[in-house]
Amino acid sequence: MLRRLFAPLWWRSSTRWLISGALYVVMYAGTASAASAVTERYVAVVAEGQMGTLAVARAGERVDIDYRIDNNGRGPKVHESIRLGREGLPVDWRIEGSRDKGAPLRETYRFSGGTASWKSLEDSGTARSDAAPIYVPNDASPWSQGLYLRALLKAPGGKRSALPGGVLRAEKLRDVNVGSGEFAQQVQVFALWGIDISPQLVLTRSNGEFFGTIDARMVLVPVGYEREYEPLTRLASELNRTYLQQLTQRLLHRYDQPIYLRNVRVFDSKRATLGEPTTVVVFRDRIVSVRSDAVPPADAVIVEGEGGTLLPGFTDMHSHVSFDSGWDLPLFLAGGVTSVRDVGGDNEVLLDLKRATETGALIGPRMFLSGFLEGRSQYSARYGFVVDQVPTALEKLRWYADHGFWGIKIYNSMPPDFVAPIAAEAHRLGLHVSGHVPAFMTSEAAVRAGYDEINHMNQLLLSFVLDGKEDTRTPLRFTAVGERMGTLDLGSEPVRRMIALMQERGIAVDVTMAGLEWMLLTRPGVSPPSMTSWLSHMPAPFQRSRRTSVLDMKPEQLPQYRASWEKLLQALKLLHDAGIRILPGTDDKAGLLLPSELEVYGRAGIPKTQVLQLATLECARLLGRDQDLGSIESGKLADLMLVDGDPTQDLNVLRKVRLVMKNGDVILPEEVFSTMGIEPFGRQPTLVLPRS
């Protein structure tokens, strides 16, 4: 999980895989001839069928790989040329192509004479080693995971340090039979840890060679094994669920006694003020009282707040929980996010995860689901339902309503003339209507057709910088922001008319500003302010991947892109001052980006106390749950977060979460982060348990 920026699907360097489009093999000059190479072909399969391919041409120690993604107008296009050494690890590795949204990539690695050296567009370095080390590139294809596995299985404990940094670990999970007839064989399933926060599930043949990767939504397997999609995705769900259940048992602390949070300053989200030190009492799932004279009984659990700030749990209004098969769930809570709105993913996975968090089988926030609805085109994002007729769309709306979804999200390829009947039926069924602005439609037209909310600031503003005939199903919806937004006149008549319409109809905007900053301001080797405050706490390969360019921005365009970012900040403040409801959401790494999102609001000039209101009470109001959530009051659900410091003065302290409650269950972020390979941000508070 960019997880995830401006779409329900995203590529993360070396970890993401959803693939679509044709793939062809191009042999580099100087490599083995095509006649002597053996080409292994793989297909990526999702519920709707094939979404892409991978080709691996091998001739002795030479390997040439072509990997291409075309999903919703985006996707990396990568060629790798590898020479393997005696240990089966690369001693020469050349990678070039383009990333998810078009940024160029080029990386070389070489091991010779006991020295490993690497150079990418973002960084370079050297290291001494007696033997060929494991090197983790920024943009390798999934085939590289097979290389890592073979090396790890020869190492003590299945663990080895990697370059440029970090530690990889392999764990065998089980043997499984795949295929039938001539395709029948047994493969091994491994969990590969250390590339990202969650494990990668990798399949190998009996001889240890790479067979594929699996997840709860997608499998990458050799040609001929496409029909294994359902059993392999079920297997991935089962394996991930087992891990997460084990984590839940360790990380979720449930007390049947009263819990006294002493010496805490309560943020009053209704009045946007911070109170004097007091005591908040919780029993089971409810807040019992907020009073300074509370005296704990002998059986109470006491949390020493030490003058820290107690806030209502945050809500992330733009998440994609199913993209990481549930691994995002504990991270949300560790970041103080006790509620999330998921705006598009695998419907069955979402329903399963929602049920599991509600019953306590899995640790995670409460989930509000917006069903994904996409039009059919060559650019379709294939999640939720893809439709090509209005009656089919209305049928899918009824499915969403019948299955308890809170709303719907309309996506880029939806024909503009479908929007009004879809919105009308959705409203009749009691569903909230949000979405991207479909291609060849303006944001004003989308609102007039029935939108309640627009997802992403760029989707709101693009109509004012495009000519109406340009196709936003392509990367243009990103590049146009950087290249043209800086010249937008926010006082122009079309912008003023749009704001007036939004005021009249109570339209909300899920702005995802931190993600936009990452997209516009990241340049080779340099991440923007919204990333720097937390990135150093992450696994080394993840850190490196976030210092890579997102868009194909030329150096001379940097002032232009910076001007566009400043214009987006001005637009955010303009919307806030006009009374437009702003919804904090990330569309990115769970629990880690929401503080960054809120910091951006502060930099735009929104008062810090009002920023905190947006992330708490205002989200609860939009979701229709403000009677139970969004403020700290007697009788409300015990969704709370304790931070070290005063966020009304400094929003940066929101990362220093010491304790979180969801429905009265206690989560200690230090435990969660340490378990998942992340350096904790805050110290654990003192808990005094009653004597048994």
XYZ file of C-alpha atoms in Angstrom:
692
model
C 0.000 0.000 0.000
C 0.439 4.461 -3.556
C -0.085 2.593 -1.082
C -1.217 4.658 -3.194
C -1.796 8.091 -4.828
C -4.951 9.230 -6.580
C -6.117 5.782 -7.586
C -7.086 2.582 -5.852
C -3.960 0.991 -7.235
C -0.384 1.812 -6.943
C 3.143 0.768 -7.593
C 5.740 0.758 -4.833
C 9.301 0.131 -5.850
C 10.179 -3.564 -5.647
C 6.976 -4.409 -3.808
C 3.992 -3.729 -6.039
C 2.951 -5.812 -8.920
C -0.425 -5.213 -10.520
C 0.313 -5.532 -14.185
C -1.617 -4.954 -17.380
C -0.886 -4.630 -21.057
C 1.176 -6.513 -23.600
C 4.781 -7.397 -22.918
C 7.443 -8.044 -25.461
C 10.995 -9.268 -25.107
C 13.794 -6.994 -26.261
C 17.254 -8.547 -26.037
C 20.034 -6.046 -25.364
C 22.948 -5.902 -27.754
C 25.866 -7.829 -26.340
C 23.784 -10.358 -24.431
C 23.235 -13.969 -25.407
C 21.514 -14.439 -28.709
C 17.774 -15.030 -28.809
C 18.396 -18.487 -30.234
C 20.328 -19.615 -27.157
C 18.072 -17.998 -24.562
C 15.175 -19.743 -22.845
C 12.292 -17.377 -22.169
C 10.004 -17.906 -19.193
C 6.673 -16.135 -19.506
C 4.421 -15.150 -16.625
C 0.963 -13.650 -16.435
C -0.592 -11.455 -13.784
C -4.179 -12.425 -13.069
C -6.903 -10.680 -11.084
C -10.571 -11.525 -10.663
C -11.493 -10.151 -14.088
C -8.711 -11.998 -15.893
C -5.212 -11.311 -17.125
C -3.766 -7.903 -16.313
C -0.276 -8.266 -17.647
C 2.828 -10.293 -18.299
C 6.464 -10.704 -17.398
C 9.133 -12.278 -19.631
C 12.474 -13.600 -18.382
C 15.016 -14.639 -21.057
C 17.909 -16.726 -19.661
C 21.094 -17.904 -21.315
C 23.674 -19.222 -18.878
C 24.504 -16.512 -16.377
C 22.748 -13.863 -18.502
C 19.168 -12.847 -17.730
C 17.104 -10.266 -19.594
C 13.757 -9.201 -18.179
C 10.996 -7.061 -19.616
C 8.260 -5.937 -17.278
C 5.477 -3.568 -18.204
C 2.454 -2.232 -16.351
C -0.409 -0.400 -18.030
C -3.077 0.146 -15.415
C -5.494 3.050 -15.619
C -3.076 4.892 -17.890
C -0.117 4.352 -15.582
C 2.502 1.821 -14.687
C 6.250 1.172 -14.735
C 7.927 -0.050 -17.883
C 11.157 -1.755 -16.943
C 13.956 -3.641 -18.668
C 16.588 -5.463 -16.617
C 19.841 -6.966 -17.858
C 21.552 -9.186 -15.276
C 24.730 -11.235 -15.084
C 24.705 -13.752 -12.242
C 27.789 -14.750 -10.286
C 28.763 -18.141 -8.934
C 26.523 -17.748 -5.877
C 23.500 -17.040 -8.050
C 23.372 -13.362 -7.097
C 23.796 -10.528 -9.587
C 27.302 -9.240 -10.149
C 26.122 -6.905 -12.887
C 22.599 -5.473 -12.947
C 21.284 -2.771 -15.257
C 17.751 -1.430 -14.990
C 16.120 1.273 -17.051
C 12.666 2.455 -18.066
C 9.994 4.554 -16.392
C 8.063 4.473 -13.128
C 4.373 4.378 -12.319
C 3.561 7.947 -13.380
C 6.278 8.337 -15.999
C 9.392 9.372 -14.085
C 12.511 7.948 -15.724
C 14.472 5.251 -13.903
C 17.999 4.113 -14.479
C 20.094 2.079 -12.077
C 23.291 0.082 -12.305
C 24.909 -2.289 -9.830
C 28.228 -4.117 -10.071
C 30.200 -6.421 -7.778
C 33.829 -6.944 -8.684
C 37.034 -7.486 -6.761
C 35.287 -7.468 -3.397
C 33.591 -4.110 -3.998
C 29.897 -3.549 -4.618
C 29.016 -0.283 -6.331
C 25.667 1.130 -7.346
C 24.343 4.229 -9.012
C 20.777 5.337 -9.674
C 19.255 8.653 -10.666
C 18.757 9.260 -6.941
C 21.898 7.979 -5.212
C 25.161 6.086 -5.466
C 27.476 4.205 -3.158
C 30.051 1.486 -2.605
C 30.590 -1.259 -0.041
C 33.219 -3.918 0.557
C 32.187 -7.566 0.753
C 34.012 -10.904 0.692
C 31.201 -12.451 -1.371
C 28.461 -11.177 -3.641
C 25.967 -9.364 -1.398
C 22.198 -9.114 -1.730
C 21.456 -5.861 -3.509
C 17.878 -4.517 -3.526
C 17.263 -2.112 -6.428
C 14.615 0.553 -6.390
C 12.734 -0.745 -9.408
C 13.348 -4.443 -9.967
C 10.638 -6.776 -11.237
C 9.104 -9.415 -8.922
C 11.519 -11.971 -10.400
C 14.235 -10.461 -8.188
C 12.464 -11.823 -5.118
C 13.400 -15.315 -6.229
C 17.069 -14.255 -6.265
C 16.830 -12.945 -2.710
C 15.109 -16.106 -1.499
C 17.755 -18.474 -2.829
C 20.469 -16.492 -1.068
C 18.531 -16.192 2.187
C 17.804 -19.904 2.403
C 21.544 -20.579 2.528
C 22.055 -18.091 5.371
C 21.775 -18.837 9.114
C 18.206 -18.226 10.222
C 17.231 -17.306 6.672
C 18.453 -13.761 7.322
C 21.041 -11.529 5.621
C 21.937 -7.874 5.471
C 21.213 -6.197 2.168
C 22.602 -3.264 0.224
C 22.189 -0.314 0.218
C 20.729 -1.040 3.689
C 18.383 -3.127 5.783
C 17.963 -6.801 6.539
C 15.998 -9.395 4.551
C 14.548 -12.548 6.068
C 12.888 -15.589 4.473
C 10.415 -17.866 6.180
C 8.978 -20.998 4.611
C 5.240 -21.251 5.144
C 4.088 -24.406 3.372
C 4.100 -26.638 0.298
C 1.107 -26.480 -2.036
C 0.028 -28.340 -5.148
C -0.812 -26.232 -8.186
C -2.068 -27.042 -11.653
C -3.429 -30.266 -13.057
C -2.449 -32.766 -15.708
C 0.834 -31.861 -17.348
C 0.901 -28.636 -15.347
C 0.594 -30.316 -11.930
C 3.480 -29.657 -9.565
C 4.269 -28.825 -5.972
C 5.553 -25.361 -5.111
C 6.849 -23.811 -1.914
C 5.414 -20.639 -0.370
C 7.765 -18.252 1.421
C 7.280 -15.005 3.283
C 9.965 -12.504 2.308
C 10.439 -9.811 4.971
C 12.361 -6.548 4.826
C 11.524 -5.049 1.453
C 8.380 -3.392 2.739
C 6.514 -3.393 6.043
C 4.345 -6.350 5.106
C 5.802 -9.667 3.886
C 5.913 -10.549 0.209
C 4.508 -14.022 -0.518
C 6.771 -15.708 -3.058
C 6.392 -19.109 -4.738
C 9.316 -21.279 -5.815
C 9.564 -24.533 -7.717
C 10.952 -27.652 -6.063
C 14.415 -26.755 -7.421
C 14.242 -23.328 -5.768
C 13.588 -21.391 -8.978
C 11.118 -18.517 -8.970
C 7.522 -19.563 -9.733
C 5.546 -16.418 -8.912
C 4.051 -14.104 -6.295
C 0.633 -14.173 -4.701
C -1.601 -11.824 -2.802
C -5.227 -11.683 -1.760
C -6.045 -9.817 -4.980
C -3.536 -10.896 -7.614
C -1.262 -13.734 -8.629
C 1.764 -13.636 -10.914
C 2.310 -17.163 -12.267
C 3.778 -18.903 -15.311
C 1.646 -19.075 -18.432
C -0.661 -22.067 -18.114
C -1.476 -21.526 -14.438
C -4.029 -18.743 -14.873
C -6.791 -20.947 -13.474
C -4.935 -21.125 -10.167
C -6.066 -17.575 -9.396
C -8.840 -18.472 -6.960
C -7.016 -21.107 -4.869
C -3.842 -19.012 -4.731
C -5.577 -15.802 -3.687
C -7.479 -17.777 -1.047
C -4.163 -19.175 0.146
C -2.657 -15.679 0.335
C -5.628 -14.434 2.342
C -5.326 -17.386 4.710
C -1.592 -16.884 5.252
C -1.899 -13.141 5.798
C -4.836 -13.712 8.121
C -2.834 -16.171 10.218
C -0.012 -13.671 10.640
C -2.386 -10.831 11.511
C -4.301 -12.948 14.011
C -1.040 -13.728 15.768
C -0.224 -10.017 15.832
C -3.670 -9.236 17.202
C -3.194 -11.607 20.112
C 0.093 -9.901 20.988
C -0.767 -6.260 20.337
C -4.392 -5.826 21.420
C -4.728 -5.285 25.176
C -8.268 -5.747 26.483
C -9.168 -4.946 30.084
C -12.388 -5.727 31.886
C -11.640 -3.173 34.590
C -12.115 0.611 34.522
C -9.231 2.446 32.841
C -8.156 5.774 34.349
C -6.159 8.051 32.054
C -4.668 10.447 34.576
C -3.062 13.848 34.104
C -4.147 14.312 30.499
C -5.164 17.496 28.717
C -8.303 16.826 26.679
C -8.733 18.393 23.259
C -12.332 19.614 23.044
C -13.118 19.070 19.363
C -16.449 20.918 19.604
C -14.904 24.138 20.913
C -11.444 23.623 19.398
C -9.735 24.213 22.750
C -7.296 22.355 24.965
C -8.308 21.865 28.587
C -6.438 21.730 31.868
C -5.054 18.432 33.199
C -7.837 16.029 34.143
C -8.765 12.333 34.300
C -10.728 10.416 31.667
C -12.376 7.194 32.802
C -13.168 4.390 30.362
C -15.059 1.192 31.051
C -15.089 -1.437 28.343
C -16.005 0.352 25.094
C -17.331 3.658 26.491
C -16.066 6.859 28.062
C -17.560 6.964 31.544
C -16.518 10.418 32.693
C -14.152 13.347 32.265
C -13.431 14.848 35.684
C -10.413 16.052 37.611
C -11.563 14.654 40.970
C -11.855 11.029 39.796
C -10.274 8.606 42.275
C -9.426 5.173 40.832
C -10.784 2.119 42.633
C -8.482 -0.720 43.618
C -9.242 -2.726 40.482
C -8.576 0.119 38.013
C -5.986 0.117 35.244
C -4.114 3.419 35.453
C -2.460 5.160 32.505
C -0.098 7.954 33.515
C -0.602 10.697 30.929
C 2.158 12.953 32.286
C 0.462 16.085 30.979
C 0.150 14.816 27.411
C -2.757 15.583 25.099
C -5.709 13.214 24.766
C -7.550 13.553 21.448
C -10.445 11.720 19.835
C -9.199 9.044 17.463
C -8.444 10.349 13.976
C -10.249 9.333 10.788
C -8.423 8.749 7.496
C -10.991 9.553 4.827
C -9.012 8.104 1.912
C -7.615 4.612 2.422
C -7.320 1.386 0.432
C -7.140 -1.277 3.124
C -7.390 -4.302 0.846
C -4.285 -3.298 -1.122
C -2.022 -4.640 1.600
C -4.215 -7.626 2.487
C -4.934 -6.167 5.912
C -1.347 -5.338 6.898
C -2.332 -1.669 7.038
C -4.770 -2.352 9.869
C -2.368 -2.312 12.859
C -0.461 0.632 11.368
C -3.595 2.756 11.314
C -4.125 2.223 15.023
C -0.466 2.822 15.842
C -0.854 6.238 14.217
C -3.969 7.107 16.215
C -6.315 6.439 13.303
C -9.288 4.597 14.796
C -11.629 4.982 11.807
C -10.993 4.793 8.065
C -13.040 5.253 4.965
C -11.963 2.838 2.269
C -12.641 4.293 -1.168
C -12.097 1.312 -3.424
C -10.592 -2.121 -3.517
C -11.505 -5.777 -3.692
C -15.084 -5.934 -2.419
C -14.896 -9.395 -0.885
C -11.570 -8.718 0.814
C -12.928 -5.451 2.210
C -16.039 -7.088 3.613
C -13.953 -9.842 5.151
C -11.533 -7.390 6.786
C -14.371 -5.210 8.031
C -16.061 -8.199 9.670
C -12.778 -9.316 11.236
C -12.072 -5.910 12.794
C -15.635 -5.606 14.074
C -15.504 -8.983 15.825
C -12.032 -8.383 17.222
C -10.494 -11.223 15.223
C -8.059 -8.691 13.736
C -6.573 -5.548 15.185
C -7.655 -2.552 13.135
C -9.776 0.600 12.864
C -13.513 0.670 12.224
C -14.146 0.727 8.500
C -16.590 2.697 6.364
C -16.703 1.399 2.797
C -17.257 3.291 -0.454
C -17.847 0.858 -3.307
C -15.682 1.362 -6.385
C -17.569 1.912 -9.663
C -15.615 2.290 -12.904
C -16.550 2.619 -16.574
C -15.162 0.182 -19.112
C -12.319 1.419 -21.311
C -8.734 0.571 -22.169
C -7.792 2.601 -19.086
C -10.173 0.967 -16.618
C -8.952 0.381 -13.079
C -10.287 -3.098 -12.352
C -11.476 -2.933 -8.779
C -14.932 -3.054 -7.370
C -17.185 -3.182 -10.426
C -16.452 -2.149 -14.026
C -19.609 -1.351 -15.982
C -20.487 -0.405 -19.537
C -24.237 0.202 -19.202
C -26.351 2.299 -16.854
C -28.651 -0.627 -15.869
C -25.589 -2.661 -14.871
C -24.282 0.253 -12.840
C -27.598 0.573 -11.003
C -27.581 -3.154 -10.285
C -24.111 -2.851 -8.750
C -25.274 0.099 -6.657
C -27.954 -2.091 -5.155
C -25.334 -4.736 -4.414
C -23.286 -2.161 -2.518
C -26.323 -0.980 -0.563
C -27.345 -4.556 0.273
C -23.859 -5.316 1.582
C -23.705 -2.382 3.965
C -21.449 -0.037 2.024
C -21.558 3.569 3.236
C -21.093 5.154 -0.188
C -19.708 4.796 -3.701
C -16.702 6.143 -5.553
C -16.989 6.892 -9.276
C -13.780 6.619 -11.272
C -12.011 8.045 -14.313
C -13.484 5.973 -17.156
C -17.146 6.382 -16.195
C -19.006 7.955 -19.163
C -20.144 11.447 -18.085
C -23.758 10.785 -19.066
C -23.862 7.813 -16.649
C -23.139 9.995 -13.619
C -26.548 11.608 -13.073
C -28.591 8.360 -13.071
C -25.950 6.652 -10.918
C -25.970 9.492 -8.388
C -29.764 9.604 -8.296
C -30.061 5.889 -7.574
C -27.227 6.023 -5.045
C -28.987 8.799 -3.154
C -32.258 6.885 -3.255
C -30.434 3.969 -1.636
C -28.879 6.234 0.996
C -25.336 6.050 -0.427
C -22.868 8.936 -0.369
C -21.483 9.780 -3.846
C -17.829 10.709 -4.252
C -15.205 10.168 -6.897
C -12.663 11.349 -9.371
C -14.057 13.616 -12.049
C -14.575 11.333 -15.086
C -12.583 12.036 -18.219
C -14.073 14.756 -20.442
C -16.238 16.037 -17.582
C -15.682 19.125 -15.450
C -15.788 19.192 -11.670
C -18.729 21.603 -11.876
C -20.633 19.194 -14.124
C -19.897 16.313 -11.731
C -21.350 18.257 -8.806
C -24.416 19.289 -10.813
C -24.874 15.618 -11.793
C -25.044 14.594 -8.144
C -21.588 14.316 -6.554
C -21.519 14.893 -2.788
C -17.728 14.987 -2.713
C -14.709 15.145 -4.994
C -11.653 13.010 -4.233
C -8.307 14.832 -4.483
C -7.518 18.498 -4.903
C -6.130 17.909 -8.391
C -9.420 16.358 -9.511
C -11.289 19.426 -8.264
C -9.027 21.902 -10.058
C -7.987 20.110 -13.261
C -11.021 21.335 -15.214
C -9.724 24.891 -14.862
C -6.390 24.146 -16.572
C -7.491 21.646 -19.272
C -9.191 22.379 -22.582
C -12.035 19.868 -22.158
C -10.772 17.498 -24.841
C -7.693 16.291 -22.961
C -7.880 12.798 -21.502
C -7.444 12.619 -17.720
C -7.340 8.812 -17.760
C -3.667 9.212 -18.673
C -0.779 10.607 -16.569
C -1.897 14.034 -17.777
C -4.037 14.224 -14.638
C -0.753 14.377 -12.700
C 1.613 16.241 -15.033
C -0.920 18.985 -15.785
C -1.029 19.775 -12.084
C 2.697 20.456 -11.979
C 2.993 22.170 -15.336
C -0.130 24.358 -15.356
C -1.581 24.829 -11.881
C 0.834 27.593 -10.968
C -0.817 29.959 -13.441
C -4.402 29.276 -12.316
C -6.241 32.417 -11.249
C -8.115 31.431 -8.097
C -10.138 34.618 -8.355
C -11.394 33.852 -11.851
C -15.103 33.598 -12.566
C -15.114 29.798 -13.170
C -13.370 29.153 -9.834
C -15.649 31.556 -7.947
C -18.694 29.929 -9.562
C -17.515 26.485 -8.536
C -16.937 27.520 -4.938
C -20.378 29.123 -4.783
C -21.917 25.896 -6.108
C -20.054 23.860 -3.505
C -21.239 26.191 -0.758
C -24.807 25.945 -1.984
C -24.814 22.134 -2.097
C -22.547 21.380 0.852
C -19.926 19.618 -1.287
C -16.880 18.160 0.455
C -13.340 17.683 -0.858
C -11.022 14.834 0.142
C -7.875 16.770 -0.734
C -4.934 14.295 -0.156
C -2.458 17.176 -0.073
C 0.552 15.316 1.354
C 0.409 12.900 -1.550
C 0.323 15.780 -4.008
C 3.347 17.336 -2.358
C 5.198 14.031 -2.698
C 4.245 13.836 -6.370
C 5.159 17.424 -7.238
C 8.229 18.143 -5.110
C 10.117 14.841 -4.841
C 13.199 14.911 -7.004
C 16.056 12.435 -7.316
C 17.406 11.744 -3.845
C 15.274 14.402 -2.126
C 11.896 13.883 -0.461
C 9.521 16.777 0.425
C 8.740 18.060 3.956
C 5.704 15.809 4.360
C 8.000 12.761 4.116
C 11.122 13.791 5.988
C 9.621 13.753 9.482
C 8.906 10.010 9.390
C 10.840 8.406 6.554
C 13.995 7.703 8.583
C 11.960 5.388 10.843
C 11.091 3.045 7.968
C 12.873 -0.050 6.565
C 15.851 0.941 4.416
C 14.461 -0.207 1.018
C 11.248 1.713 1.715
C 13.201 4.866 2.585
C 15.138 4.663 -0.642
C 12.029 4.143 -2.746
C 10.487 7.352 -1.379
C 13.418 9.425 -2.608
C 12.742 8.570 -6.240
C 11.026 10.911 -8.678
C 7.301 10.398 -9.145
C 6.718 12.373 -12.343
C 8.921 12.943 -15.373
C 9.879 16.415 -14.199
C 12.883 17.996 -15.878
C 15.278 19.978 -13.616
C 14.336 23.228 -15.333
C 10.687 22.587 -14.450
C 11.255 22.572 -10.693
C 10.332 26.278 -10.216
C 7.167 25.644 -12.224
C 6.232 22.659 -10.066
C 6.979 24.566 -6.876
C 4.726 27.386 -8.040
C 1.958 24.865 -8.698
C 2.368 23.430 -5.207
C 2.107 26.908 -3.689
C -1.065 27.464 -5.702
C -2.544 24.253 -4.301
C -1.798 25.490 -0.774
C -3.560 28.747 -1.595
C -6.519 26.805 -2.985
C -6.728 24.763 0.221
C -6.863 27.914 2.346
C -9.414 29.447 -0.028
C -11.697 26.428 0.311
C -11.378 26.432 4.083
C -12.131 30.151 4.349
C -15.171 29.656 2.104
C -16.562 27.061 4.511
C -16.057 24.106 2.180
C -15.771 20.855 4.129
C -12.206 19.538 3.870
C -11.720 15.835 4.582
C -8.285 14.650 5.741
C -7.197 11.546 3.875
C -3.905 10.074 2.741
C -4.258 7.550 -0.098
C -0.890 6.344 1.167
C 0.912 4.426 3.889
C -1.498 3.703 6.693
C -1.179 5.688 9.907
C 2.049 7.385 8.816
C 0.887 10.011 6.333
C -2.115 11.464 8.183
C 0.054 13.648 10.469
C 1.827 14.850 7.311
C -1.533 15.660 5.750
C -2.520 17.712 8.785
C 0.854 19.468 8.862
C 0.235 20.610 5.275
C -3.071 22.169 6.366
C -1.201 24.084 9.050
C 1.373 25.291 6.510
C -1.484 26.494 4.320
C -2.643 28.784 7.123
C -5.518 26.825 8.645
C -5.451 27.298 12.448
C -4.058 24.228 14.177
C -7.079 23.774 16.444
C -9.339 23.751 13.388
C -7.037 21.240 11.687
C -7.561 18.918 14.647
C -11.319 19.427 14.380
C -11.234 18.357 10.736
C -9.517 15.047 11.583
C -11.886 14.238 14.441
C -15.379 15.711 14.790
C -15.871 16.885 11.202
C -15.094 13.432 9.808
C -17.479 11.845 12.314
C -20.210 14.273 11.235
C -19.789 13.483 7.549
C -19.899 9.767 8.325
C -23.050 10.246 10.394
C -21.383 8.928 13.553
C -20.841 12.096 15.599
C -23.246 10.822 18.268
C -20.674 8.153 19.105
C -17.367 9.413 17.725
C -15.315 12.535 17.142
C -15.231 14.052 20.651
C -14.275 13.037 24.183
C -17.499 13.024 26.170
C -19.233 10.788 28.678
C -21.179 8.034 26.928
C -19.258 8.134 23.649
C -17.184 5.270 22.283
C -13.677 5.143 23.722
C -11.728 5.962 20.563
C -8.791 7.959 21.917
C -5.134 8.788 21.295
C -2.556 10.079 23.765
C 0.275 12.171 22.315
C 3.371 13.594 23.940
C 3.081 17.380 23.669
C 0.590 20.035 22.607
C -0.633 19.633 18.999
C -2.583 22.908 19.211
C 0.835 24.578 19.153
C 2.839 22.099 17.088
C 1.194 19.588 14.760
C 4.453 17.637 14.514
C 3.816 16.079 17.934
C 0.947 14.078 16.404
C 3.533 11.464 15.434
C 4.470 10.920 19.072
C 1.493 8.716 19.831
C 1.987 6.937 23.147
C -1.282 5.035 23.528
C -4.390 4.464 21.422
C -7.824 3.153 22.312
C -10.407 1.815 19.913
C -13.670 0.720 21.521
C -11.785 0.745 24.815
C -9.155 -1.753 23.641
C -5.610 -0.517 24.282
C -2.912 -0.405 21.603
C 0.657 0.640 22.378
C 2.191 2.099 19.183
C 5.718 1.353 20.343
C 4.870 -2.363 20.307
C 3.202 -2.198 16.890
C 5.993 -0.291 15.166
C 8.749 -2.421 16.687
C 6.980 -5.600 15.580
C 6.686 -4.317 11.999
C 10.262 -3.177 11.550
C 9.605 0.541 12.113
C 11.494 2.663 14.620
C 8.867 3.900 17.132
C 8.009 7.605 17.279
C 6.820 7.890 20.861
C 7.532 6.291 24.218
C 5.104 3.948 25.907
C 3.262 5.454 28.909
C 3.371 3.953 32.372
C 0.520 1.495 32.889
C -0.296 0.420 36.414
C -2.271 -2.819 36.450
C -4.308 -3.969 39.458
C -2.850 -6.687 41.597
C -4.282 -10.078 40.749
